GROMACS .gro file of N, CA and C in nm:
model
  201
    1LEU      N    1  -0.492  -6.184   4.935
    1LEU     CA    2  -0.605  -6.252   4.998
    1LEU      C    3  -0.613  -6.207   5.144
    2VAL      N    4  -0.725  -6.156   5.182
    2VAL     CA    5  -0.747  -6.111   5.320
    2VAL      C    6  -0.857  -6.197   5.381
    3LEU      N    7  -0.825  -6.259   5.490
    3LEU     CA    8  -0.924  -6.337   5.564
    3LEU      C    9  -0.969  -6.259   5.685
    4LYS      N   10  -1.096  -6.248   5.700
    4LYS     CA   11  -1.149  -6.177   5.816
    4LYS      C   12  -1.215  -6.278   5.908
    5ARG      N   13  -1.196  -6.259   6.032
    5ARG     CA   14  -1.261  -6.344   6.132
    5ARG      C   15  -1.380  -6.270   6.189
    6PHE      N   16  -1.485  -6.344   6.205
    6PHE     CA   17  -1.606  -6.286   6.261
    6PHE      C   18  -1.637  -6.353   6.394
    7LEU      N   19  -1.671  -6.273   6.489
    7LEU     CA   20  -1.710  -6.324   6.619
    7LEU      C   21  -1.862  -6.336   6.620
    8VAL      N   22  -1.908  -6.456   6.639
    8VAL     CA   23  -2.052  -6.480   6.642
    8VAL      C   24  -2.091  -6.505   6.788
    9ILE      N   25  -2.180  -6.423   6.836
    9ILE     CA   26  -2.228  -6.437   6.973
    9ILE      C   27  -2.372  -6.483   6.967
   10VAL      N   28  -2.400  -6.588   7.037
   10VAL     CA   29  -2.535  -6.640   7.043
   10VAL      C   30  -2.586  -6.623   7.186
   11VAL      N   31  -2.695  -6.553   7.200
   11VAL     CA   32  -2.754  -6.533   7.332
   11VAL      C   33  -2.846  -6.650   7.360
   12LYS      N   34  -2.806  -6.731   7.455
   12LYS     CA   35  -2.884  -6.851   7.489
   12LYS      C   36  -3.001  -6.815   7.580
   13SER      N   37  -3.103  -6.895   7.571
   13SER     CA   38  -3.219  -6.879   7.656
   13SER      C   39  -3.181  -6.905   7.802
   14PRO      N   40  -3.233  -6.823   7.893
   14PRO     CA   41  -3.206  -6.845   8.035
   14PRO      C   42  -3.296  -6.953   8.096
   15CYS      N   43  -3.369  -7.023   8.013
   15CYS     CA   44  -3.463  -7.126   8.063
   15CYS      C   45  -3.390  -7.228   8.150
   16LYS      N   46  -3.452  -7.261   8.261
   16LYS     CA   47  -3.395  -7.359   8.354
   16LYS      C   48  -3.472  -7.491   8.349
   17SER      N   49  -3.554  -7.507   8.244
   17SER     CA   50  -3.637  -7.626   8.226
   17SER      C   51  -3.729  -7.651   8.345
   18PHE      N   52  -3.773  -7.542   8.404
   18PHE     CA   53  -3.865  -7.547   8.518
   18PHE      C   54  -3.964  -7.434   8.499
   19LEU      N   55  -4.073  -7.461   8.428
   19LEU     CA   56  -4.169  -7.357   8.397
   19LEU      C   57  -4.282  -7.358   8.499
   20LEU      N   58  -4.289  -7.252   8.574
   20LEU     CA   59  -4.397  -7.235   8.671
   20LEU      C   60  -4.429  -7.087   8.677
   21ILE      N   61  -4.541  -7.050   8.618
   21ILE     CA   62  -4.580  -6.909   8.613
   21ILE      C   63  -4.701  -6.889   8.701
   22ARG      N   64  -4.692  -6.793   8.786
   22ARG     CA   65  -4.805  -6.757   8.873
   22ARG      C   66  -4.853  -6.618   8.835
   23SER      N   67  -4.981  -6.592   8.858
   23SER     CA   68  -5.035  -6.461   8.822
   23SER      C   69  -4.964  -6.350   8.899
   24LYS      N   70  -4.927  -6.379   9.019
   24LYS     CA   71  -4.840  -6.288   9.096
   24LYS      C   72  -4.718  -6.369   9.134
   25PRO      N   73  -4.606  -6.334   9.096
   25PRO     CA   74  -4.555  -6.207   9.044
   25PRO      C   75  -4.566  -6.188   8.894
   26GLY      N   76  -4.615  -6.285   8.817
   26GLY     CA   77  -4.635  -6.266   8.674
   26GLY      C   78  -4.521  -6.310   8.586
   27PHE      N   79  -4.429  -6.386   8.641
   27PHE     CA   80  -4.319  -6.438   8.561
   27PHE      C   81  -4.284  -6.578   8.607
   28CYS      N   82  -4.206  -6.647   8.524
   28CYS     CA   83  -4.166  -6.784   8.555
   28CYS      C   84  -4.078  -6.785   8.679
   29LEU      N   85  -4.108  -6.874   8.770
   29LEU     CA   86  -4.028  -6.882   8.892
   29LEU      C   87  -3.890  -6.942   8.867
   30GLY      N   88  -3.872  -7.008   8.751
   30GLY     CA   89  -3.742  -7.065   8.717
   30GLY      C   90  -3.648  -6.962   8.656
   31CYS      N   91  -3.690  -6.901   8.543
   31CYS     CA   92  -3.600  -6.809   8.470
   31CYS      C   93  -3.633  -6.662   8.492
   32LYS      N   94  -3.743  -6.633   8.557
   32LYS     CA   95  -3.788  -6.496   8.589
   32LYS      C   96  -3.829  -6.414   8.467
   33ARG      N   97  -3.869  -6.482   8.357
   33ARG     CA   98  -3.919  -6.410   8.240
   33ARG      C   99  -4.071  -6.415   8.239
   34SER      N  100  -4.133  -6.314   8.178
   34SER     CA  101  -4.278  -6.311   8.164
   34SER      C  102  -4.320  -6.407   8.052
   35ILE      N  103  -4.450  -6.432   8.044
   35ILE     CA  104  -4.501  -6.519   7.939
   35ILE      C  105  -4.465  -6.464   7.801
   36ALA      N  106  -4.482  -6.334   7.782
   36ALA     CA  107  -4.450  -6.271   7.653
   36ALA      C  108  -4.300  -6.286   7.621
   37GLU      N  109  -4.216  -6.268   7.722
   37GLU     CA  110  -4.072  -6.280   7.700
   37GLU      C  111  -4.033  -6.423   7.663
   38ILE      N  112  -4.099  -6.519   7.723
   38ILE     CA  113  -4.071  -6.661   7.694
   38ILE      C  114  -4.121  -6.698   7.555
   39SER      N  115  -4.246  -6.663   7.526
   39SER     CA  116  -4.307  -6.707   7.400
   39SER      C  117  -4.247  -6.639   7.278
   40ASN      N  118  -4.195  -6.520   7.292
   40ASN     CA  119  -4.137  -6.446   7.180
   40ASN      C  120  -3.986  -6.456   7.170
   41TRP      N  121  -3.924  -6.538   7.254
   41TRP     CA  122  -3.778  -6.546   7.261
   41TRP      C  123  -3.714  -6.573   7.125
   42SER      N  124  -3.770  -6.666   7.051
   42SER     CA  125  -3.706  -6.709   6.926
   42SER      C  126  -3.707  -6.602   6.817
   43ILE      N  127  -3.793  -6.503   6.828
   43ILE     CA  128  -3.797  -6.399   6.725
   43ILE      C  129  -3.728  -6.270   6.769
   44LYS      N  130  -3.675  -6.267   6.889
   44LYS     CA  131  -3.604  -6.149   6.938
   44LYS      C  132  -3.462  -6.146   6.884
   45ASP      N  133  -3.411  -6.025   6.862
   45ASP     CA  134  -3.270  -6.015   6.824
   45ASP      C  135  -3.184  -6.018   6.951
   46ASP      N  136  -3.054  -6.027   6.935
   46ASP     CA  137  -2.966  -6.042   7.051
   46ASP      C  138  -2.975  -5.925   7.149
   47LYS      N  139  -2.991  -5.804   7.098
   47LYS     CA  140  -3.002  -5.687   7.186
   47LYS      C  141  -3.125  -5.699   7.275
   48GLU      N  142  -3.237  -5.742   7.217
   48GLU     CA  143  -3.361  -5.759   7.294
   48GLU      C  144  -3.346  -5.874   7.395
   49LYS      N  145  -3.280  -5.981   7.354
   49LYS     CA  146  -3.260  -6.095   7.444
   49LYS      C  147  -3.175  -6.054   7.565
   50ILE      N  148  -3.072  -5.976   7.540
   50ILE     CA  149  -2.987  -5.929   7.651
   50ILE      C  150  -3.069  -5.841   7.745
   51SER      N  151  -3.154  -5.757   7.690
   51SER     CA  152  -3.240  -5.672   7.772
   51SER      C  153  -3.334  -5.756   7.858
   52ILE      N  154  -3.391  -5.861   7.800
   52ILE     CA  155  -3.480  -5.950   7.875
   52ILE      C  156  -3.404  -6.019   7.987
   53ILE      N  157  -3.285  -6.066   7.958
   53ILE     CA  158  -3.202  -6.133   8.060
   53ILE      C  159  -3.170  -6.036   8.174
   54GLU      N  160  -3.138  -5.912   8.141
   54GLU     CA  161  -3.109  -5.812   8.245
   54GLU      C  162  -3.231  -5.787   8.333
   55LYS      N  163  -3.349  -5.778   8.271
   55LYS     CA  164  -3.473  -5.759   8.348
   55LYS      C  165  -3.498  -5.879   8.439
   56ALA      N  166  -3.476  -5.998   8.385
   56ALA     CA  167  -3.496  -6.120   8.463
   56ALA      C  168  -3.400  -6.126   8.582
   57GLN      N  169  -3.277  -6.082   8.561
   57GLN     CA  170  -3.180  -6.080   8.671
   57GLN      C  171  -3.224  -5.983   8.780
   58LYS      N  172  -3.280  -5.870   8.742
   58LYS     CA  173  -3.331  -5.774   8.840
   58LYS      C  174  -3.448  -5.833   8.918
   59ARG      N  175  -3.535  -5.906   8.846
   59ARG     CA  176  -3.647  -5.972   8.914
   59ARG      C  177  -3.597  -6.075   9.014
   60GLU      N  178  -3.494  -6.147   8.976
   60GLU     CA  179  -3.435  -6.247   9.066
   60GLU      C  180  -3.384  -6.181   9.193
   61ILE      N  181  -3.314  -6.070   9.178
   61ILE     CA  182  -3.260  -5.998   9.295
   61ILE      C  183  -3.373  -5.949   9.384
   62LEU      N  184  -3.477  -5.892   9.322
   62LEU     CA  185  -3.592  -5.841   9.399
   62LEU      C  186  -3.663  -5.954   9.472
   63SER      N  187  -3.677  -6.069   9.406
   63SER     CA  188  -3.747  -6.181   9.471
   63SER      C  189  -3.665  -6.236   9.588
   64LEU      N  190  -3.534  -6.229   9.577
   64LEU     CA  191  -3.450  -6.276   9.688
   64LEU      C  192  -3.456  -6.182   9.808
   65LYS      N  193  -3.471  -6.052   9.780
   65LYS     CA  194  -3.480  -5.953   9.887
   65LYS      C  195  -3.610  -5.967   9.965
   66LYS      N  196  -3.715  -6.019   9.898
   66LYS     CA  197  -3.845  -6.033   9.964
   66LYS      C  198  -3.852  -6.154  10.055
   67THR      N  199  -3.754  -6.244  10.044
   67THR     CA  200  -3.759  -6.364  10.128
   67THR      C  201  -3.679  -6.348  10.254
   0.00000   0.00000   0.00000
């Protein structure tokens, strides 16, 4: 009998429960995701979710540099 262990990774939404989207810059001021990224989150696979989170982190850094 061989038992295998599986590591299950769940990519959680970066939502901060503060949704405020402005036409400029075009993403939520809370989580830094676009409307499309927010609305399609539940159907994305983990690889796509990680990519969205990385983009959002870059947006966060850019927005901090502008202040």
